[in-house]
PDB file of C-alpha atoms in Angstrom:
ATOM      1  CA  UNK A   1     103.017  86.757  84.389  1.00 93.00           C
ATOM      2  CA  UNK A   2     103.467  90.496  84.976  1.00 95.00           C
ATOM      3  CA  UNK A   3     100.992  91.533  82.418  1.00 95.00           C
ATOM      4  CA  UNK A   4      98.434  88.994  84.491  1.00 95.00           C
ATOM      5  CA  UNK A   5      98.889  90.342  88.074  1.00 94.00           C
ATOM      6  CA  UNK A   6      99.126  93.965  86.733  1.00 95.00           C
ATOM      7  CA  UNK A   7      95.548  93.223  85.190  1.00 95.00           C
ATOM      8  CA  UNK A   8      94.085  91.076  88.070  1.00 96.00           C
ATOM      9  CA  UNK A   9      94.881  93.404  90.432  1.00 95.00           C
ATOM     10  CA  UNK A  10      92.368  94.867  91.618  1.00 93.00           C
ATOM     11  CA  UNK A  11      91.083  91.434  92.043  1.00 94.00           C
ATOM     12  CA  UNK A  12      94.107  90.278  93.906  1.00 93.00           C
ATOM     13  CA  UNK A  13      93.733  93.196  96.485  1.00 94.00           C
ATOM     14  CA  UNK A  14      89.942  92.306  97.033  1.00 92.00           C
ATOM     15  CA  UNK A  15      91.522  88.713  98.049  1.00 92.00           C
ATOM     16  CA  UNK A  16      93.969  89.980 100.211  1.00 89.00           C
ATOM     17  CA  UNK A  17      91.649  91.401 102.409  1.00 91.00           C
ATOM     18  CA  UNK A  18      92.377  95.835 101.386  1.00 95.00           C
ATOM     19  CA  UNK A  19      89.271  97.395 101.149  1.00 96.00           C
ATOM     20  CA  UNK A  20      87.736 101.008  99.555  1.00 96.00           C
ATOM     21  CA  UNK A  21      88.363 104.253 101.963  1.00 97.00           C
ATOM     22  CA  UNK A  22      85.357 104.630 104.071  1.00 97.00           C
ATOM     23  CA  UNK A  23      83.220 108.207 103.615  1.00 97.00           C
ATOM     24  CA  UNK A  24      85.071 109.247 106.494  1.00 96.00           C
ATOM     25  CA  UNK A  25      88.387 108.496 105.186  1.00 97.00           C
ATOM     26  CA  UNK A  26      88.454 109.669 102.201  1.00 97.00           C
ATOM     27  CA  UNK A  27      87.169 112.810 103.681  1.00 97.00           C
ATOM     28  CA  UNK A  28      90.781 112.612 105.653  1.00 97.00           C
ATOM     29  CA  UNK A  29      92.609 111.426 102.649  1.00 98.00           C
ATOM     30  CA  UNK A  30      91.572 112.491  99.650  1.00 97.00           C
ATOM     31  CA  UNK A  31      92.657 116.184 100.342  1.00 98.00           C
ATOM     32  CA  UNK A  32      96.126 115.184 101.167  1.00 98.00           C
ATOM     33  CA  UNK A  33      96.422 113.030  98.124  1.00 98.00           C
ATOM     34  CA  UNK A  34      95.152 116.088  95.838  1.00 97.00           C
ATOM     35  CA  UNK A  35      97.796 118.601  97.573  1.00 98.00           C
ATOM     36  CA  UNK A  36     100.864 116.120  97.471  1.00 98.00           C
ATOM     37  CA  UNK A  37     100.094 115.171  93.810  1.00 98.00           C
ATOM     38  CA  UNK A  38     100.101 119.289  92.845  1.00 97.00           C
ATOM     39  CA  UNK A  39     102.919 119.445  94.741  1.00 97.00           C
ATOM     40  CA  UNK A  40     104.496 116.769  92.827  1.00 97.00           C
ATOM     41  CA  UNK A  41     103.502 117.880  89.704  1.00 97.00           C
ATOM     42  CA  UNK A  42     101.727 114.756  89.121  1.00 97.00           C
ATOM     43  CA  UNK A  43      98.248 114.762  87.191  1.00 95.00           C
ATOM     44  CA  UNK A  44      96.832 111.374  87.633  1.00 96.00           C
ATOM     45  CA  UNK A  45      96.599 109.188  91.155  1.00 97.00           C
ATOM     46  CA  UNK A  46      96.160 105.673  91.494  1.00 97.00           C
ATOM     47  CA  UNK A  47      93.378 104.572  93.936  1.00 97.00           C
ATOM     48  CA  UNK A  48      93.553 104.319  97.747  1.00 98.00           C
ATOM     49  CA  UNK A  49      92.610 101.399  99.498  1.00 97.00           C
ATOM     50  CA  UNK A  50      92.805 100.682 103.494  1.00 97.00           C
ATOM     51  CA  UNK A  51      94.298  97.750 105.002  1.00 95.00           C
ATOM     52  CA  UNK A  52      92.738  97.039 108.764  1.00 94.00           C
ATOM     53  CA  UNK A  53      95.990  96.529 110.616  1.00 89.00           C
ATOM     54  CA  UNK A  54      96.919  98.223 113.781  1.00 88.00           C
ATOM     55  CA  UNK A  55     100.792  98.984 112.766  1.00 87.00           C
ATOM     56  CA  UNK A  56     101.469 102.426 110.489  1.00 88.00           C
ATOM     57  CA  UNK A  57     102.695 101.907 107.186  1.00 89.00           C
ATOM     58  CA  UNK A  58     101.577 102.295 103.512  1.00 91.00           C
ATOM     59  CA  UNK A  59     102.677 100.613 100.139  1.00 93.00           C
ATOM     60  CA  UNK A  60     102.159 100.291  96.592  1.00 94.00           C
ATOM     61  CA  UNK A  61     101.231  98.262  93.596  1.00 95.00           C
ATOM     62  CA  UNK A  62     101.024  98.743  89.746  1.00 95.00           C
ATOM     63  CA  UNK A  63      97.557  99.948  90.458  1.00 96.00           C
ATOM     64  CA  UNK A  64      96.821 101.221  93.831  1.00 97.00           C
ATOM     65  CA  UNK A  65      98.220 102.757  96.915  1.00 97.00           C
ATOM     66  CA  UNK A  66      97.371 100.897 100.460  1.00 96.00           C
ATOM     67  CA  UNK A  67      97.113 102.383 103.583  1.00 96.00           C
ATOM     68  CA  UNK A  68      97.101 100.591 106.772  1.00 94.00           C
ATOM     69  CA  UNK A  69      93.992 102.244 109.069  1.00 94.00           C
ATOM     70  CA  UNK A  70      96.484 102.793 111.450  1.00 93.00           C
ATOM     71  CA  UNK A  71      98.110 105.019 109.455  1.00 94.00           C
ATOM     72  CA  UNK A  72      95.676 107.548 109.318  1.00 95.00           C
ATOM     73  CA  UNK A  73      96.040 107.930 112.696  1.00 94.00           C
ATOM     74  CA  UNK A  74      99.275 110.182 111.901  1.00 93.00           C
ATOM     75  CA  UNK A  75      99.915 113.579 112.041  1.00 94.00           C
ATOM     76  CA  UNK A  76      99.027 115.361 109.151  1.00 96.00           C
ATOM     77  CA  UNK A  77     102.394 116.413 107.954  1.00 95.00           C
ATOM     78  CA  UNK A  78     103.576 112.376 108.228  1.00 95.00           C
ATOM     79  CA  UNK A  79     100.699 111.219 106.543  1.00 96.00           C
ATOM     80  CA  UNK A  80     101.444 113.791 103.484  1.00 97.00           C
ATOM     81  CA  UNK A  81     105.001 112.521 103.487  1.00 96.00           C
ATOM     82  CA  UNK A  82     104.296 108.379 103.401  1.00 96.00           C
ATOM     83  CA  UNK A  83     101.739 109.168 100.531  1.00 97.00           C
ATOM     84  CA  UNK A  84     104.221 111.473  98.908  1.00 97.00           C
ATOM     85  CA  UNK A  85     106.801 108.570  99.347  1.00 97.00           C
ATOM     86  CA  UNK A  86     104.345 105.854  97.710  1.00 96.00           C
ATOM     87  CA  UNK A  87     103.449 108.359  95.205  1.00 98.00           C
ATOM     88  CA  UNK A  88     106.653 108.311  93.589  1.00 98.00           C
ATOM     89  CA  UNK A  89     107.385 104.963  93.654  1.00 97.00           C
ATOM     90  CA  UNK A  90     103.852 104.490  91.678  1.00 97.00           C
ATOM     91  CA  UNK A  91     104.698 107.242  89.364  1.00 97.00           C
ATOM     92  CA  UNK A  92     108.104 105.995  88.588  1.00 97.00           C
ATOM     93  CA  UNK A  93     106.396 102.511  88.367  1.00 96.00           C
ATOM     94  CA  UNK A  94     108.988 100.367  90.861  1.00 95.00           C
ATOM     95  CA  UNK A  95     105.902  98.127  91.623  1.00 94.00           C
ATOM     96  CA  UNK A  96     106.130  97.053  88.136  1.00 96.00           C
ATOM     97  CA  UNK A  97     109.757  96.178  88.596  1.00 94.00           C
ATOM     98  CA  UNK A  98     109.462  94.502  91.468  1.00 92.00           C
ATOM     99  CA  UNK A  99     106.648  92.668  90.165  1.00 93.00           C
ATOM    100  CA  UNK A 100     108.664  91.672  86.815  1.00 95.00           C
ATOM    101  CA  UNK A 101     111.352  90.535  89.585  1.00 92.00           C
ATOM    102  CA  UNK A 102     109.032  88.562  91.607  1.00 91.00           C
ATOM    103  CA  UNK A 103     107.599  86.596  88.604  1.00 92.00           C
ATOM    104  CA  UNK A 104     111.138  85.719  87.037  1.00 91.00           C
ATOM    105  CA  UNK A 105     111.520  84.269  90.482  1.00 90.00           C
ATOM    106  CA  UNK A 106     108.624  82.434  90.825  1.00 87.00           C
ATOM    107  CA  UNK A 107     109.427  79.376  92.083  1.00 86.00           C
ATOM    108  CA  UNK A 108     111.714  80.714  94.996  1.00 86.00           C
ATOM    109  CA  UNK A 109     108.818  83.304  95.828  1.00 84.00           C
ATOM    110  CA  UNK A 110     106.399  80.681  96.248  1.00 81.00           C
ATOM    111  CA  UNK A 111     108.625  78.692  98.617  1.00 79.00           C
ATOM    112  CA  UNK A 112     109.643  81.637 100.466  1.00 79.00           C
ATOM    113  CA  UNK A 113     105.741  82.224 101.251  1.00 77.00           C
ATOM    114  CA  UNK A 114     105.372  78.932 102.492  1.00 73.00           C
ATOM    115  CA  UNK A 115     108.485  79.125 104.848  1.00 70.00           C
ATOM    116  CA  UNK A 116     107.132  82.402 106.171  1.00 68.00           C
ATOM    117  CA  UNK A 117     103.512  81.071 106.089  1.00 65.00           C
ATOM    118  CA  UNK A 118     104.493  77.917 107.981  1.00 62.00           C
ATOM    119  CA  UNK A 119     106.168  79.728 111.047  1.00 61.00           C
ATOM    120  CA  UNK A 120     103.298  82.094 111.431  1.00 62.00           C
ATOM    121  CA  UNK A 121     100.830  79.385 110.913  1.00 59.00           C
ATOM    122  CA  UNK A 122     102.444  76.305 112.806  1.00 57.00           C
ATOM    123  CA  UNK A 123     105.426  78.114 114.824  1.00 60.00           C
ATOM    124  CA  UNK A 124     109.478  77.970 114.290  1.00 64.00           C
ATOM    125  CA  UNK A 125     109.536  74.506 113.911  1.00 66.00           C
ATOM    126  CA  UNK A 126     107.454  73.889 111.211  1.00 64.00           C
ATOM    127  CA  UNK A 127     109.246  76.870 109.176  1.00 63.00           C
ATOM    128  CA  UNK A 128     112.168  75.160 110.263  1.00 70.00           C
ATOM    129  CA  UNK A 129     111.156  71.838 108.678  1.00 71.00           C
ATOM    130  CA  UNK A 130     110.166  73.974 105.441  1.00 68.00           C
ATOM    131  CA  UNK A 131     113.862  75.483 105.316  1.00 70.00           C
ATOM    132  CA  UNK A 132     115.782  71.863 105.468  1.00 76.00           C
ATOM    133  CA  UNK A 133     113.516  70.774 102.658  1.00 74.00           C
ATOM    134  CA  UNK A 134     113.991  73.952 100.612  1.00 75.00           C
ATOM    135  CA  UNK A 135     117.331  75.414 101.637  1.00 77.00           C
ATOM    136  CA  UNK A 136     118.843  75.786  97.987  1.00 82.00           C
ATOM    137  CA  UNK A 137     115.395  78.277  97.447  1.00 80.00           C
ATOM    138  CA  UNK A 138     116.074  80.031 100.756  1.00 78.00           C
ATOM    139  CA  UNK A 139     119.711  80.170  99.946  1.00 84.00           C
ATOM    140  CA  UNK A 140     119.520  81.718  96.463  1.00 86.00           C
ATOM    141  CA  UNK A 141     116.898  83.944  97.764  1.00 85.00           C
ATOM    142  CA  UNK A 142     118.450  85.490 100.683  1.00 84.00           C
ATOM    143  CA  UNK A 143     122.485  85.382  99.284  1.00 87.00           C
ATOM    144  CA  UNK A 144     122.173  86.277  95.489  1.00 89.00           C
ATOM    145  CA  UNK A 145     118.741  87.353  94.772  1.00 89.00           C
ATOM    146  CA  UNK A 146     118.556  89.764  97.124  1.00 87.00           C
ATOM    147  CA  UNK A 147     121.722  90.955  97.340  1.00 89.00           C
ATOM    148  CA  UNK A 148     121.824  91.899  93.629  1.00 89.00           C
ATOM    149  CA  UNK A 149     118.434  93.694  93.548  1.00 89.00           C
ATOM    150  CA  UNK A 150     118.924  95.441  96.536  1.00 89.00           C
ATOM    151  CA  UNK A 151     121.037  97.874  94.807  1.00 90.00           C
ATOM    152  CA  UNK A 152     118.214  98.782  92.502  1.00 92.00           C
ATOM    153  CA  UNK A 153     115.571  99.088  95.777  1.00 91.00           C
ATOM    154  CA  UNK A 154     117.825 101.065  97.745  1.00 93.00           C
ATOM    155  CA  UNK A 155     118.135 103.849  94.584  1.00 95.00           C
ATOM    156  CA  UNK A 156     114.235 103.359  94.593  1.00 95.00           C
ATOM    157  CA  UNK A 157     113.933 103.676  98.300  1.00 95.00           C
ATOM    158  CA  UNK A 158     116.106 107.343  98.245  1.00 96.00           C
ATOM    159  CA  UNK A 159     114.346 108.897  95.085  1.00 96.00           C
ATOM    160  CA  UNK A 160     111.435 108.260  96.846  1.00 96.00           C
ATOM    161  CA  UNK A 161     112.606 110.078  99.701  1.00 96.00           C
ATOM    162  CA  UNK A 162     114.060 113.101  97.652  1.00 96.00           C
ATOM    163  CA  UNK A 163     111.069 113.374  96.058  1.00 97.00           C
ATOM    164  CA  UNK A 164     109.304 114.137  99.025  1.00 96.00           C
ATOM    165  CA  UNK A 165     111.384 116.114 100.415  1.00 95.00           C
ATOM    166  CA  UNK A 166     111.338 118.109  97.083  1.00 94.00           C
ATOM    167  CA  UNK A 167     108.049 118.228  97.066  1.00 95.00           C
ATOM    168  CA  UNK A 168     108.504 119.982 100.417  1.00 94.00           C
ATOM    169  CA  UNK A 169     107.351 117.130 102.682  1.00 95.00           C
ATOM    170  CA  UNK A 170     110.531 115.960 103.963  1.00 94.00           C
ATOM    171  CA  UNK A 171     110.521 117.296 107.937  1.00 93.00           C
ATOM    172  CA  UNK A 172     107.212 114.957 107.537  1.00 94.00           C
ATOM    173  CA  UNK A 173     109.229 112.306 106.626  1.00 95.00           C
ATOM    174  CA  UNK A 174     112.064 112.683 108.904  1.00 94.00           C
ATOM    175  CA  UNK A 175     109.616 112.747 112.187  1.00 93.00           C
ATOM    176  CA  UNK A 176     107.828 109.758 110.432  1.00 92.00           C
ATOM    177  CA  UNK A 177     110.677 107.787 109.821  1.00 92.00           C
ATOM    178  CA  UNK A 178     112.306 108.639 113.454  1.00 90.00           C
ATOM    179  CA  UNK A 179     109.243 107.348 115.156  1.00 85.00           C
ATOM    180  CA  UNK A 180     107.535 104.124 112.812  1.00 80.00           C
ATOM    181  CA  UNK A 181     111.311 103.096 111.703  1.00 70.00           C
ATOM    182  CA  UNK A 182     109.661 100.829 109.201  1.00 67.00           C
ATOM    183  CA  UNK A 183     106.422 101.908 107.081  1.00 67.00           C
ATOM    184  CA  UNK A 184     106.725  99.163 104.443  1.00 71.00           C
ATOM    185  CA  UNK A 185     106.152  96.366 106.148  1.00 66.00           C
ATOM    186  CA  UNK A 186     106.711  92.987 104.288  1.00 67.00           C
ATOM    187  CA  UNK A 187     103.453  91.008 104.055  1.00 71.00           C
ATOM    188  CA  UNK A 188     105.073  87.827 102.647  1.00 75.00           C
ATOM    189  CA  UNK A 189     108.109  85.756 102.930  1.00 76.00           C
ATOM    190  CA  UNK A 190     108.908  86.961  99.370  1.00 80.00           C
ATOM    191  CA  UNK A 191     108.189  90.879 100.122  1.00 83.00           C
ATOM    192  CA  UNK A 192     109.661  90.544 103.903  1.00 81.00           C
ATOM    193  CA  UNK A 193     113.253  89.497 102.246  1.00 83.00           C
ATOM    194  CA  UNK A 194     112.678  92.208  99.714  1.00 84.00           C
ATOM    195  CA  UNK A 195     112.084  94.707 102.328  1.00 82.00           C
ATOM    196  CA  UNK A 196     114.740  93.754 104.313  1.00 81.00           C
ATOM    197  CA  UNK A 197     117.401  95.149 101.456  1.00 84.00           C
ATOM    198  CA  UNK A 198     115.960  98.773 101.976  1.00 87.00           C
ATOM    199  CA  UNK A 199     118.574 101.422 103.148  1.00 90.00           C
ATOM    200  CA  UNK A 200     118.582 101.508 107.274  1.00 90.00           C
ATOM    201  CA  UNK A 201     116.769 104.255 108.395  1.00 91.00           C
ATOM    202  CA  UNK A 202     119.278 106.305 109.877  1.00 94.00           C
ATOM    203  CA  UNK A 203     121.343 106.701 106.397  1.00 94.00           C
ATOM    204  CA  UNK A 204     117.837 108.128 105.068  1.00 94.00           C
ATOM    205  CA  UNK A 205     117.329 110.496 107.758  1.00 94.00           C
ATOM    206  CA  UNK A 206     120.934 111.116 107.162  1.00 95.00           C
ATOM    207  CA  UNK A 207     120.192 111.767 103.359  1.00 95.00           C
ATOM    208  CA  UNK A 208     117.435 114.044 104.037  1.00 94.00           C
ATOM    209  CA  UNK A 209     118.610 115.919 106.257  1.00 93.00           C
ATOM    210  CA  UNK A 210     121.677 116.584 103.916  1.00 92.00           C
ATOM    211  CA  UNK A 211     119.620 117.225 101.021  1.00 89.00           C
ATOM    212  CA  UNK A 212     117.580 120.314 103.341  1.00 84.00           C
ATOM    213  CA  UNK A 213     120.711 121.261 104.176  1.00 86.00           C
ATOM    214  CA  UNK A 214     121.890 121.694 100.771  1.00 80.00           C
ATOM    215  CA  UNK A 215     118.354 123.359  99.618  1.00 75.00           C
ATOM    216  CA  UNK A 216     118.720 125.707 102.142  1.00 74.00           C
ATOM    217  CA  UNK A 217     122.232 126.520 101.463  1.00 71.00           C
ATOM    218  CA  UNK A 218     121.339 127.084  97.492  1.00 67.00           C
ATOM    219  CA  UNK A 219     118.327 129.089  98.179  1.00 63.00           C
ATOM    220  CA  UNK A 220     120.345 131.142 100.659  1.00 60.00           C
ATOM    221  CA  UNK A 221     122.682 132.106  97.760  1.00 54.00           C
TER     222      UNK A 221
END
């Protein structure tokens, strides 16, 4: 199942309603992706697309980096630091984890989709209705699932901030994270609960800030 969404995917993000930068944007973008990846020492990028939604926030697949159009409404240092964050997490491939951890859960992702589809598409009490008739899914999802992969995200979530930091984007990332609070929004019931097991914002600030302390400290010796 991984090996099919990995190769459908740029399928699956046509479906889902991301789209290619405009001329305009990737007049914006594209230099800030070439500087962070030098930066980062990386030598290959994954493609850009744009997702119309009026909330900041950026995330990535096995394939591809999206960008809400909101987000390029940042400041330039905050932009460089959300695409430095994604970066990493594509380079160090945690889409294709989560992806691996999504399909071994199939049948509890799907039902988690339709709970979360049901209250945005009929209200609370239709989700409601969907959680008595699937509460062992909802149940496993939220109190073991999670739980025991959220360890793994939250290591993925702080590597991805000390790598942009180290890549000397972290005061981006600090003013960023002060002012959205949450750039990786969850799209889907599935991704929502996932997202929810990332470390609280303050304890990243609290990391980064640490880790320039530290820098500076060293490089002061």
């Amino acid at each position: 199942i991984t090996a099919i969404i990995i190769n459908i995917e740029h399928w699956s993000m046509t479906v889902r309603g991301y789209r290619r930068l405009s001329d305009r944007e990737a007049a914006l973008v594209t230099p800030i992706v070439e500087d962070v990846a030098t930066a980062m020492h990386l030598t290959e990028t994954p493609t850009f697309l744009i997702h119309d939604i009026p909330t900041p926030g950026g995330w990535t697949h096995t394939r591809h980096i999206v960008l809400s159009k909101r987000s390029l409404d940042l400041e330039r240092s905050q932009l460089a630091a959300l695409i430095a964050h994604e970066l990493h997490h594509w380079h160090a491939r945690d889409a294709v984890k989560s992806t691996f951890i999504w399909a071994c859960s199939l049948p509890v992702a799907l039902l988690a989709n339709v709970q979360s589809g049901a209250e945005s598409g009929g209200g609370q009490i239709v989700g409601f209705l969907v959680m008595i008739l699937f509460w062992p899914a909802m149940v496993l999802l939220r109190y073991v699932i999670a739980p025991i992969t959220g360890v793994e995200n939250r290591r993925c979530e702080y590597e991805a901030d000390a790598a942009a930091a180290d890549a000397g984007y972290g005061a981006g990332l600090i003013k960023m994270l002060e002012s959205i609070r949450v750039f990786e929004p969850g799209r889907t019931g599935w991704d929502s609960v996932m997202a929810a097991t990332h470390p609280p914002v303050e304890l990243r600030i609290e990391a980064l800030n640490r880790r320039h302390a530290l820098s500076t400290a060293l490089s002061g010796e």
